[in-house]
Each structure stands twice: as C-alpha cells, then as structure tokens.
PDB file of C-alpha atoms in Angstrom:
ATOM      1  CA  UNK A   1     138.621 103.802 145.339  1.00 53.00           C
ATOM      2  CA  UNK A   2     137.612 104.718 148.767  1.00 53.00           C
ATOM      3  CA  UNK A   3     134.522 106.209 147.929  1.00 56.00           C
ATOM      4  CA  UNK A   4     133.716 103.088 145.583  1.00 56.00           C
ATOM      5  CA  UNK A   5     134.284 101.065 148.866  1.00 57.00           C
ATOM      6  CA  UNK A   6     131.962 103.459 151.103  1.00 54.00           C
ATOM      7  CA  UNK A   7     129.270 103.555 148.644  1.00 53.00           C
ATOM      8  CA  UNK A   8     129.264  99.544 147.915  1.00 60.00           C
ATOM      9  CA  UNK A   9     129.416  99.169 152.323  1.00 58.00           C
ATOM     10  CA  UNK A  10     127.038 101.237 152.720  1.00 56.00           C
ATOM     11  CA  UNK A  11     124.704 100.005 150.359  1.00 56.00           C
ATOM     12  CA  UNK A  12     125.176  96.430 151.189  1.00 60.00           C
ATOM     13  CA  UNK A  13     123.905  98.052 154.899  1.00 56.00           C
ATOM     14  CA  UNK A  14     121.058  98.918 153.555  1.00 58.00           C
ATOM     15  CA  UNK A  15     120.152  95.865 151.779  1.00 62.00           C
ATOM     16  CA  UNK A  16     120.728  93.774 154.717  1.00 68.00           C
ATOM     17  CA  UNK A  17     118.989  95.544 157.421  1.00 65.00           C
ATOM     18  CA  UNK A  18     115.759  95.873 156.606  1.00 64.00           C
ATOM     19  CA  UNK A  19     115.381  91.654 156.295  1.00 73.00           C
ATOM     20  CA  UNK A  20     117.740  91.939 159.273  1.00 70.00           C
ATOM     21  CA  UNK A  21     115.256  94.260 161.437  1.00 69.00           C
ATOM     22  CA  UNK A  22     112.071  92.604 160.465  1.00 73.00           C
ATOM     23  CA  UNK A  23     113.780  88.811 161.474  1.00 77.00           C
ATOM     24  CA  UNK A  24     115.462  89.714 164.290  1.00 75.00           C
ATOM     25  CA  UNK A  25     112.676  91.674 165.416  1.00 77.00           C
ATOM     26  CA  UNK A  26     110.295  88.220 164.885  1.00 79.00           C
ATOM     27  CA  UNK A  27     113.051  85.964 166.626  1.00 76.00           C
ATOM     28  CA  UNK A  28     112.898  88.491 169.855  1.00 79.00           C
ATOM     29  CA  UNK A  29     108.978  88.549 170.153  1.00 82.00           C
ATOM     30  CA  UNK A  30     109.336  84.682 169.809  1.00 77.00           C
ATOM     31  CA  UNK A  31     112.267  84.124 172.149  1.00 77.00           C
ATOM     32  CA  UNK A  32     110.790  86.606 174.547  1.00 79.00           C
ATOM     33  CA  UNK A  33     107.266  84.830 174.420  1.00 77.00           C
ATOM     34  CA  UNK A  34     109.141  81.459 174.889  1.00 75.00           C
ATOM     35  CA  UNK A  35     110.682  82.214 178.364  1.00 77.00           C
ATOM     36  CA  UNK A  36     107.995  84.108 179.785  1.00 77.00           C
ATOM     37  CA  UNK A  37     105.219  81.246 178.702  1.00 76.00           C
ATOM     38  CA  UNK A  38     107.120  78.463 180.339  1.00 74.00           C
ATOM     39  CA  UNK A  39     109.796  78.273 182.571  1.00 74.00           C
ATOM     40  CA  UNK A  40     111.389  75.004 180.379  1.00 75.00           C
ATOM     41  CA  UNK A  41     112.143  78.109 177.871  1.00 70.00           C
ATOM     42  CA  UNK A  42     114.419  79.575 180.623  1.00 76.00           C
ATOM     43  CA  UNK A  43     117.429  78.385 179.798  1.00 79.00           C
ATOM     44  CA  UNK A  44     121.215  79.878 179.113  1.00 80.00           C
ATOM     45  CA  UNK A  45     120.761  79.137 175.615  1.00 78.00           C
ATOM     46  CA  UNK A  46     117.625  80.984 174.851  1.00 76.00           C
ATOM     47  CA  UNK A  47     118.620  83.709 177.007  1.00 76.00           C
ATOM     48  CA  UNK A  48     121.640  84.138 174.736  1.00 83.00           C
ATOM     49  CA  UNK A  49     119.547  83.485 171.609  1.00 82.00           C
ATOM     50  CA  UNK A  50     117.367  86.375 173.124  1.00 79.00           C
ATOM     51  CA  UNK A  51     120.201  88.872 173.485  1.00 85.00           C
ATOM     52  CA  UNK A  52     122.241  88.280 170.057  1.00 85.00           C
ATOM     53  CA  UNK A  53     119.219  88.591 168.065  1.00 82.00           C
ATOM     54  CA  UNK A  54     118.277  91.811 170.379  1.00 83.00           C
ATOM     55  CA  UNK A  55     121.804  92.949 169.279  1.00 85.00           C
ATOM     56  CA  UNK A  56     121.327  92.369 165.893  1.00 83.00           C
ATOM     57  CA  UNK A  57     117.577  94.016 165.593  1.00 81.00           C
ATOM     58  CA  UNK A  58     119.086  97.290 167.211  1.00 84.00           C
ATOM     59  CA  UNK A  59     122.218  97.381 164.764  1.00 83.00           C
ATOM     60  CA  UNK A  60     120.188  97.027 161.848  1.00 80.00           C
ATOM     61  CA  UNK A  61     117.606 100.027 163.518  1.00 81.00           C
ATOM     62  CA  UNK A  62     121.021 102.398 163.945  1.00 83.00           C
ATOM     63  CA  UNK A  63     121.955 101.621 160.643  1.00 81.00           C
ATOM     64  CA  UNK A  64     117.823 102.463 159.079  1.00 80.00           C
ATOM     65  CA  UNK A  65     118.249 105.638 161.414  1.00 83.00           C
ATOM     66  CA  UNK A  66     121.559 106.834 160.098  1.00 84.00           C
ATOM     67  CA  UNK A  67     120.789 106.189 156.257  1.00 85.00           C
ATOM     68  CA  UNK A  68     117.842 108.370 156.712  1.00 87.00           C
ATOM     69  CA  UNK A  69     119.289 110.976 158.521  1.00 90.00           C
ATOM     70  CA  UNK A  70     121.849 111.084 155.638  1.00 90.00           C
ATOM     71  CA  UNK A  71     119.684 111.131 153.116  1.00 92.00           C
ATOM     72  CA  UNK A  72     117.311 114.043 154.803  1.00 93.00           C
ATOM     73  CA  UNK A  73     120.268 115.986 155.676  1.00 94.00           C
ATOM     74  CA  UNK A  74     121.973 115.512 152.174  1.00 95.00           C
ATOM     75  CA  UNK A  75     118.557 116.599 150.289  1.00 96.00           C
ATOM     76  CA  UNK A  76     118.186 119.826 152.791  1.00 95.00           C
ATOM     77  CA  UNK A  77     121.846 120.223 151.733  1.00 95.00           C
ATOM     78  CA  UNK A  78     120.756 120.704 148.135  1.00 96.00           C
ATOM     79  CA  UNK A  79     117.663 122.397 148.543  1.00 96.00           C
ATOM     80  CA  UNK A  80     119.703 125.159 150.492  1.00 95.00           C
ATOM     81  CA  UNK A  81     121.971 125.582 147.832  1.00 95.00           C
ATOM     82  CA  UNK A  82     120.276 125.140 144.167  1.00 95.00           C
ATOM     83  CA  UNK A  83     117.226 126.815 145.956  1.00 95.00           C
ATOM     84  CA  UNK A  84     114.953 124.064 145.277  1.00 95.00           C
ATOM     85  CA  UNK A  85     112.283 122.484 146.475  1.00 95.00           C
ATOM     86  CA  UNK A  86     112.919 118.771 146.171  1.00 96.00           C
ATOM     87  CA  UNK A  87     110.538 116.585 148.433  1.00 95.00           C
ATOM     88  CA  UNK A  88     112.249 114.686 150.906  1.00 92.00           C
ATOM     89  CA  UNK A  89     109.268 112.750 151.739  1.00 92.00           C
ATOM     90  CA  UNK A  90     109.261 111.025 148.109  1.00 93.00           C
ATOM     91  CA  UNK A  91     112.749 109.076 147.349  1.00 95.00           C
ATOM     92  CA  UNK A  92     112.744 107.085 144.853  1.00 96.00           C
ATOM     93  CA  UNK A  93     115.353 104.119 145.482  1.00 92.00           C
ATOM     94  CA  UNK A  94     115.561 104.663 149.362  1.00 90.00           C
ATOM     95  CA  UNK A  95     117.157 103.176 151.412  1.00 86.00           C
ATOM     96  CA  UNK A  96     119.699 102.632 148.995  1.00 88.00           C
ATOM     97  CA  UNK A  97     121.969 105.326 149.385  1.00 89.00           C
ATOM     98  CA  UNK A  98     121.581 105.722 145.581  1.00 92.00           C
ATOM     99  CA  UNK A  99     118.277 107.735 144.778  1.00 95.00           C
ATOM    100  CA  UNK A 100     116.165 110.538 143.403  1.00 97.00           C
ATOM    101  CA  UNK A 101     113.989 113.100 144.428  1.00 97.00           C
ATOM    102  CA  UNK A 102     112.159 115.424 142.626  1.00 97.00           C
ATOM    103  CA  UNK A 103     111.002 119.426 142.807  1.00 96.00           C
ATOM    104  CA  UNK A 104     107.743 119.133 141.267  1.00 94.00           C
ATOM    105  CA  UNK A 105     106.985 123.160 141.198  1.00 94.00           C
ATOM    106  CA  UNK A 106     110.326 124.242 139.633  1.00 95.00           C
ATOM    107  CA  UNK A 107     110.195 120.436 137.175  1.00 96.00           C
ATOM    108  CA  UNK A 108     113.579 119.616 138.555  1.00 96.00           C
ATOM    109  CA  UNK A 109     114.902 116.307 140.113  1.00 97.00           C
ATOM    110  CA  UNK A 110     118.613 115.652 141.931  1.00 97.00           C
ATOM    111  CA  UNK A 111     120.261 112.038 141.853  1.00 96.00           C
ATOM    112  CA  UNK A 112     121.496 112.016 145.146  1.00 95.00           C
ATOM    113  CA  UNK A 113     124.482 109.716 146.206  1.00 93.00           C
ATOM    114  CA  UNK A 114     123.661 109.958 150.375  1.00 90.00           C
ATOM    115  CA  UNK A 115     127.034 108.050 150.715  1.00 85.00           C
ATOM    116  CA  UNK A 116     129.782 110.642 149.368  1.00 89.00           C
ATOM    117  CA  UNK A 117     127.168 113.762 149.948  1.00 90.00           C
ATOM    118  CA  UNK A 118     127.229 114.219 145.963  1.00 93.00           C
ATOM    119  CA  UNK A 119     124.586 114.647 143.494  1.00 95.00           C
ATOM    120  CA  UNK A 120     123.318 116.109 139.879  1.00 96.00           C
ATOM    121  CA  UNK A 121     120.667 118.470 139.060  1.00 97.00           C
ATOM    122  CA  UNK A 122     118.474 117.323 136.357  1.00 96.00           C
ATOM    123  CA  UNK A 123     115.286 118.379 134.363  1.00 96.00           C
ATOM    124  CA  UNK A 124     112.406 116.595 134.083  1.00 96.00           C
ATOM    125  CA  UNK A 125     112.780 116.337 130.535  1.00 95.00           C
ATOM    126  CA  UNK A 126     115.893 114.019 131.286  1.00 96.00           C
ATOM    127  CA  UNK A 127     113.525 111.139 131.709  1.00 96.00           C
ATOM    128  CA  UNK A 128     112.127 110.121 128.884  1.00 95.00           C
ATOM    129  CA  UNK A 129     109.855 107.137 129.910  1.00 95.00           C
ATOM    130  CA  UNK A 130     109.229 104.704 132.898  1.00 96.00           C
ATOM    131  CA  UNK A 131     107.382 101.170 133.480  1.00 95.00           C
ATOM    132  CA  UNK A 132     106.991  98.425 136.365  1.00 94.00           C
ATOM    133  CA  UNK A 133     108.546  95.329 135.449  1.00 93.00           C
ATOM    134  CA  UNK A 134     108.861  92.106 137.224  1.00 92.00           C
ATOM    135  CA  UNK A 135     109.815  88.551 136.505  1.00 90.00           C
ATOM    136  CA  UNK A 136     107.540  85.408 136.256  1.00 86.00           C
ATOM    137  CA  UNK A 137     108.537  82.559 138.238  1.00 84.00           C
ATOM    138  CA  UNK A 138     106.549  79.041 137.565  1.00 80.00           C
ATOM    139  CA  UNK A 139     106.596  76.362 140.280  1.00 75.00           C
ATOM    140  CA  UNK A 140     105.214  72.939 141.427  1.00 72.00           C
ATOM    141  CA  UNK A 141     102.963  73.080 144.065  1.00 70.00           C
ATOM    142  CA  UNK A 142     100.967  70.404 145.908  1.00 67.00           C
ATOM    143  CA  UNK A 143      97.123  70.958 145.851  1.00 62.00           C
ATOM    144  CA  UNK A 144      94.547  70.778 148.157  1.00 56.00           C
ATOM    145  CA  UNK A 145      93.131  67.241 147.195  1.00 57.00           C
ATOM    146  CA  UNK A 146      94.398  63.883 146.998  1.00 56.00           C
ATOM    147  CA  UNK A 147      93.738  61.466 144.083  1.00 58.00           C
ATOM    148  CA  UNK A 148      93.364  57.899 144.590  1.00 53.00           C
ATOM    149  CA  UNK A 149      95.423  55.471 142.199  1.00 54.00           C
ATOM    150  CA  UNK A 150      94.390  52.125 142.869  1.00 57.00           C
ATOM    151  CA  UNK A 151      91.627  49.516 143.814  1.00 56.00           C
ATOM    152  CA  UNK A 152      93.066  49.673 147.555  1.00 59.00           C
ATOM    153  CA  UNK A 153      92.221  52.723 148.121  1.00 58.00           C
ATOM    154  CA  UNK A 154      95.324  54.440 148.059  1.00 62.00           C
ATOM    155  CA  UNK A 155      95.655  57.779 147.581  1.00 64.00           C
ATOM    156  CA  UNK A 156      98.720  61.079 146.912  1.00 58.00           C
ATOM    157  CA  UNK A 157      98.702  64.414 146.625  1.00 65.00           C
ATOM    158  CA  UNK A 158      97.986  66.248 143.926  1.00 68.00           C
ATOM    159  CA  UNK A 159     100.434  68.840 142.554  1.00 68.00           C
ATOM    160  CA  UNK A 160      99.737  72.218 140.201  1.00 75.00           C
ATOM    161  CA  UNK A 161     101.980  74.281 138.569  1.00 77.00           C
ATOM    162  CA  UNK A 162     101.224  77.770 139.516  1.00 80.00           C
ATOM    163  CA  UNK A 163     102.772  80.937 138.626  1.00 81.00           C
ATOM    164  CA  UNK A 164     104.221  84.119 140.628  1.00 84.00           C
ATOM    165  CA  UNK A 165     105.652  87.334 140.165  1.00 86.00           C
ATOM    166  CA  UNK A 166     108.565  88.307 141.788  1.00 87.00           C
ATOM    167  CA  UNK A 167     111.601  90.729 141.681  1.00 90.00           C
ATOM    168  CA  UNK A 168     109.571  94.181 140.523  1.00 94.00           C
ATOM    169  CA  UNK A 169     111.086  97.104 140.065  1.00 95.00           C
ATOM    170  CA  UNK A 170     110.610 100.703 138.600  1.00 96.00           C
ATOM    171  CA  UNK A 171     112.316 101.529 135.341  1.00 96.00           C
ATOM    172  CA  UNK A 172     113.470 104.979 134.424  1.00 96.00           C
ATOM    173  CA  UNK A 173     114.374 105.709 130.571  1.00 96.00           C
ATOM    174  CA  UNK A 174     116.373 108.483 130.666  1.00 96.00           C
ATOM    175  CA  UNK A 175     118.338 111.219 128.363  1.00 95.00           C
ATOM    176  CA  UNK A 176     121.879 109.215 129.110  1.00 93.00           C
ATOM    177  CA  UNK A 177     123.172 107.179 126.054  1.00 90.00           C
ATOM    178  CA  UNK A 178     126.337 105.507 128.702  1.00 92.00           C
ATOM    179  CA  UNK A 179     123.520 104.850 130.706  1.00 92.00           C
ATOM    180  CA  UNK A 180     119.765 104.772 129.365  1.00 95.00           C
ATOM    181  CA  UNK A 181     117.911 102.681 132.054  1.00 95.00           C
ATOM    182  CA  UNK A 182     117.807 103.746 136.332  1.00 96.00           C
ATOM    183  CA  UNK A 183     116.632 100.328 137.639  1.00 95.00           C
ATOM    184  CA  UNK A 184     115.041 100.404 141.444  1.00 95.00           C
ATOM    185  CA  UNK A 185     114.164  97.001 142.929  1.00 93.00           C
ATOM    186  CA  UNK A 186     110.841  97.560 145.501  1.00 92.00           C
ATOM    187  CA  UNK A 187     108.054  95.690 146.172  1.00 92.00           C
ATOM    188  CA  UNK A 188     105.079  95.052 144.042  1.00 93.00           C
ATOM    189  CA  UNK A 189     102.988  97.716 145.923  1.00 94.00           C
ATOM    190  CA  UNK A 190     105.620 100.146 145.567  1.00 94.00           C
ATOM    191  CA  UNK A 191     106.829  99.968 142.566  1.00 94.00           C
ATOM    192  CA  UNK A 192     102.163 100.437 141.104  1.00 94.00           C
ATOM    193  CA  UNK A 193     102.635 103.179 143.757  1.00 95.00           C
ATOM    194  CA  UNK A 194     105.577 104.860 142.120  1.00 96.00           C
ATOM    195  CA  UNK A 195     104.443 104.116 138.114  1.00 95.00           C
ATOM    196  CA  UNK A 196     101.366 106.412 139.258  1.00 94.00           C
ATOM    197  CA  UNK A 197     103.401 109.069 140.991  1.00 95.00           C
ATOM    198  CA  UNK A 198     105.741 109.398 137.864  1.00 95.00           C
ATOM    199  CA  UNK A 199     102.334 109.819 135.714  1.00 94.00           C
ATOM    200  CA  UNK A 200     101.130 112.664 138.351  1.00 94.00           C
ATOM    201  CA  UNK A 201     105.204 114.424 138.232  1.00 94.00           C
ATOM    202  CA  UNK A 202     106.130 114.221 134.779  1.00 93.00           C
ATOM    203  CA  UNK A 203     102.256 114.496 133.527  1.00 89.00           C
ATOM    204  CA  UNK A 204     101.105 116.884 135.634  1.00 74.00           C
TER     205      UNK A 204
END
C-alpha cells in the first residue's frame, strides 16, 4: 500500500511539472518584463505574483531534477548488476517513473519502476508489435471571411469544422496475456520518433 501511494505521488509529480515549469516559467518572464517596462507594474501585487510563480517554476525544476536522477541512478543500478548495457539516454515513458530502456547489443530491455528502485529483465522477443495511435477530435471554428446575409449589407463570420489530432501515444504489444498492451502518452513528434526507433531496435 505504501509503495502504491509513492508510485501514484510520484507520478502525479511528474505529470504536473512539466506544464507546471513551462507556465510558471512564461508567467515569470511576463511578470518580470511587466515591472521592469513600467513602473505602474510595480506594485505589491505583482511583486507577489512574481515570487509565487518563481516558487512554483523552481519546485517543479527540483522535482524534473530528482526524477531524472532516479531514473539514471536506478538504470546504472541495473546495468551494474545484470551486466547490461541498457541506454540511459533512450527511456521510453520518461518522466513517468514507469518506463523502459533497452540493451540493444545483448537484445535485452528492463521495465524500470524509478519509484520503488524495482524492475524486470526482458527479451526483445517479449514485444511482439508496436504502433502510434492518437485520437481525432472535430471542432467548429470561425474562418477567415465574413459572409454577408442581407440587402443592408450586413455581414458574420463564417465558421468550418476542422479536424485535429490529439492525445498520441506509443503502443507496445507484448508477450503478457494479464497485460498485452504498454500504453505511453507523448507528443506527436515523439511518439513518429519512437515508432522509428522500435523499427531500428527490434529490426535491426
């Protein structure tokens, strides 16, 4: 139960404070460009504005800092004892304190749990398969131009539907009948970035 509660605290950390850093980090170039452009902006208010948001962008830095120090230390750990050579460069999940890393030479990959300090040796031929995957989002959005609608001259908006994708993530298929899918959440970029790395490790 305790580790349960470490592992979900910890990862909630890391979910927050990378949205936390890059905000904060905005509201502190914005607040500090505010009072030193005009001396209106030099107020008790802002000044206090300046210094919680300062607080929070350095809380959510400590927090980045320590997860990765954790994880490097934790995949040195393994390394040092399975005599591996697992890249700890490449981790697939990070910064959740969930994720994998892999030992290209030796075709061997650890699921690491940075949180508790445990993890499982695996072979490559543990995953059978892997994809991007995303979801399509459709929304109403006004255009450009404006129609008119009458003899007066009147005129709106125009609106389009358009379409998005969102929420992508890499897949993993693997060997596990309890649990046959490994679902990591990253950015669009990443997760292109990581289909072709899995092509180059498990293909290679």
């Amino acid at each position: 139960m305790k580790n349960a509660l470490k592992i979900a605290g910890i990862r909630l950390a890391s979910g927050i404070a990378i949205p936390a850093a890059g905000l904060s980090g905005l509201a502190t170039i914005g607040s500090s460009l505010a009072m030193a452009l005009s001396s209106e902006n030099r107020t008790t208010d802002v000044f206090q504005f300046f210094l919680v948001v300062v607080s929070i962008l350095c809380l959510a830095m400590w927090c980045l800092v320590q997860q990765q120090k954790r994880a490097k230390s934790l995949v040195a750990s393994v390394n040092h004892q399975e005599c591996l050579g697992l890249d700890g460069t490449q981790l697939l999940g990070y910064p959740s304190p969930a994720f994998i890393v892999f030992d290209q030479t030796k075709k061997k990959l650890a699921q690491c749990q940075s949180a508790t300090g445990d993890y499982r040796i695996r072979d490559f031929s543990w995953v059978m398969g892997w994809h991007c995957e995303w979801r399509e989002v459709e929304a109403v959005e006004m255009g450009g131009s404006a129609r008119v609608v009458n003899a007066t001259g009147m005129s709106v908006p125009t609106f389009q539907r358009t379409r998005r994708l969102k929420d992508f993530a890499l897949v993993l298929t693997v060997a596990d009948a309890s649990h046959p899918t490994l679902r990591f959440p990253m950015s669009q970029r990443a997760a292109q970035e990581w289909c072709t790395r899995c092509n180059v490790l498990f293909n290679g």
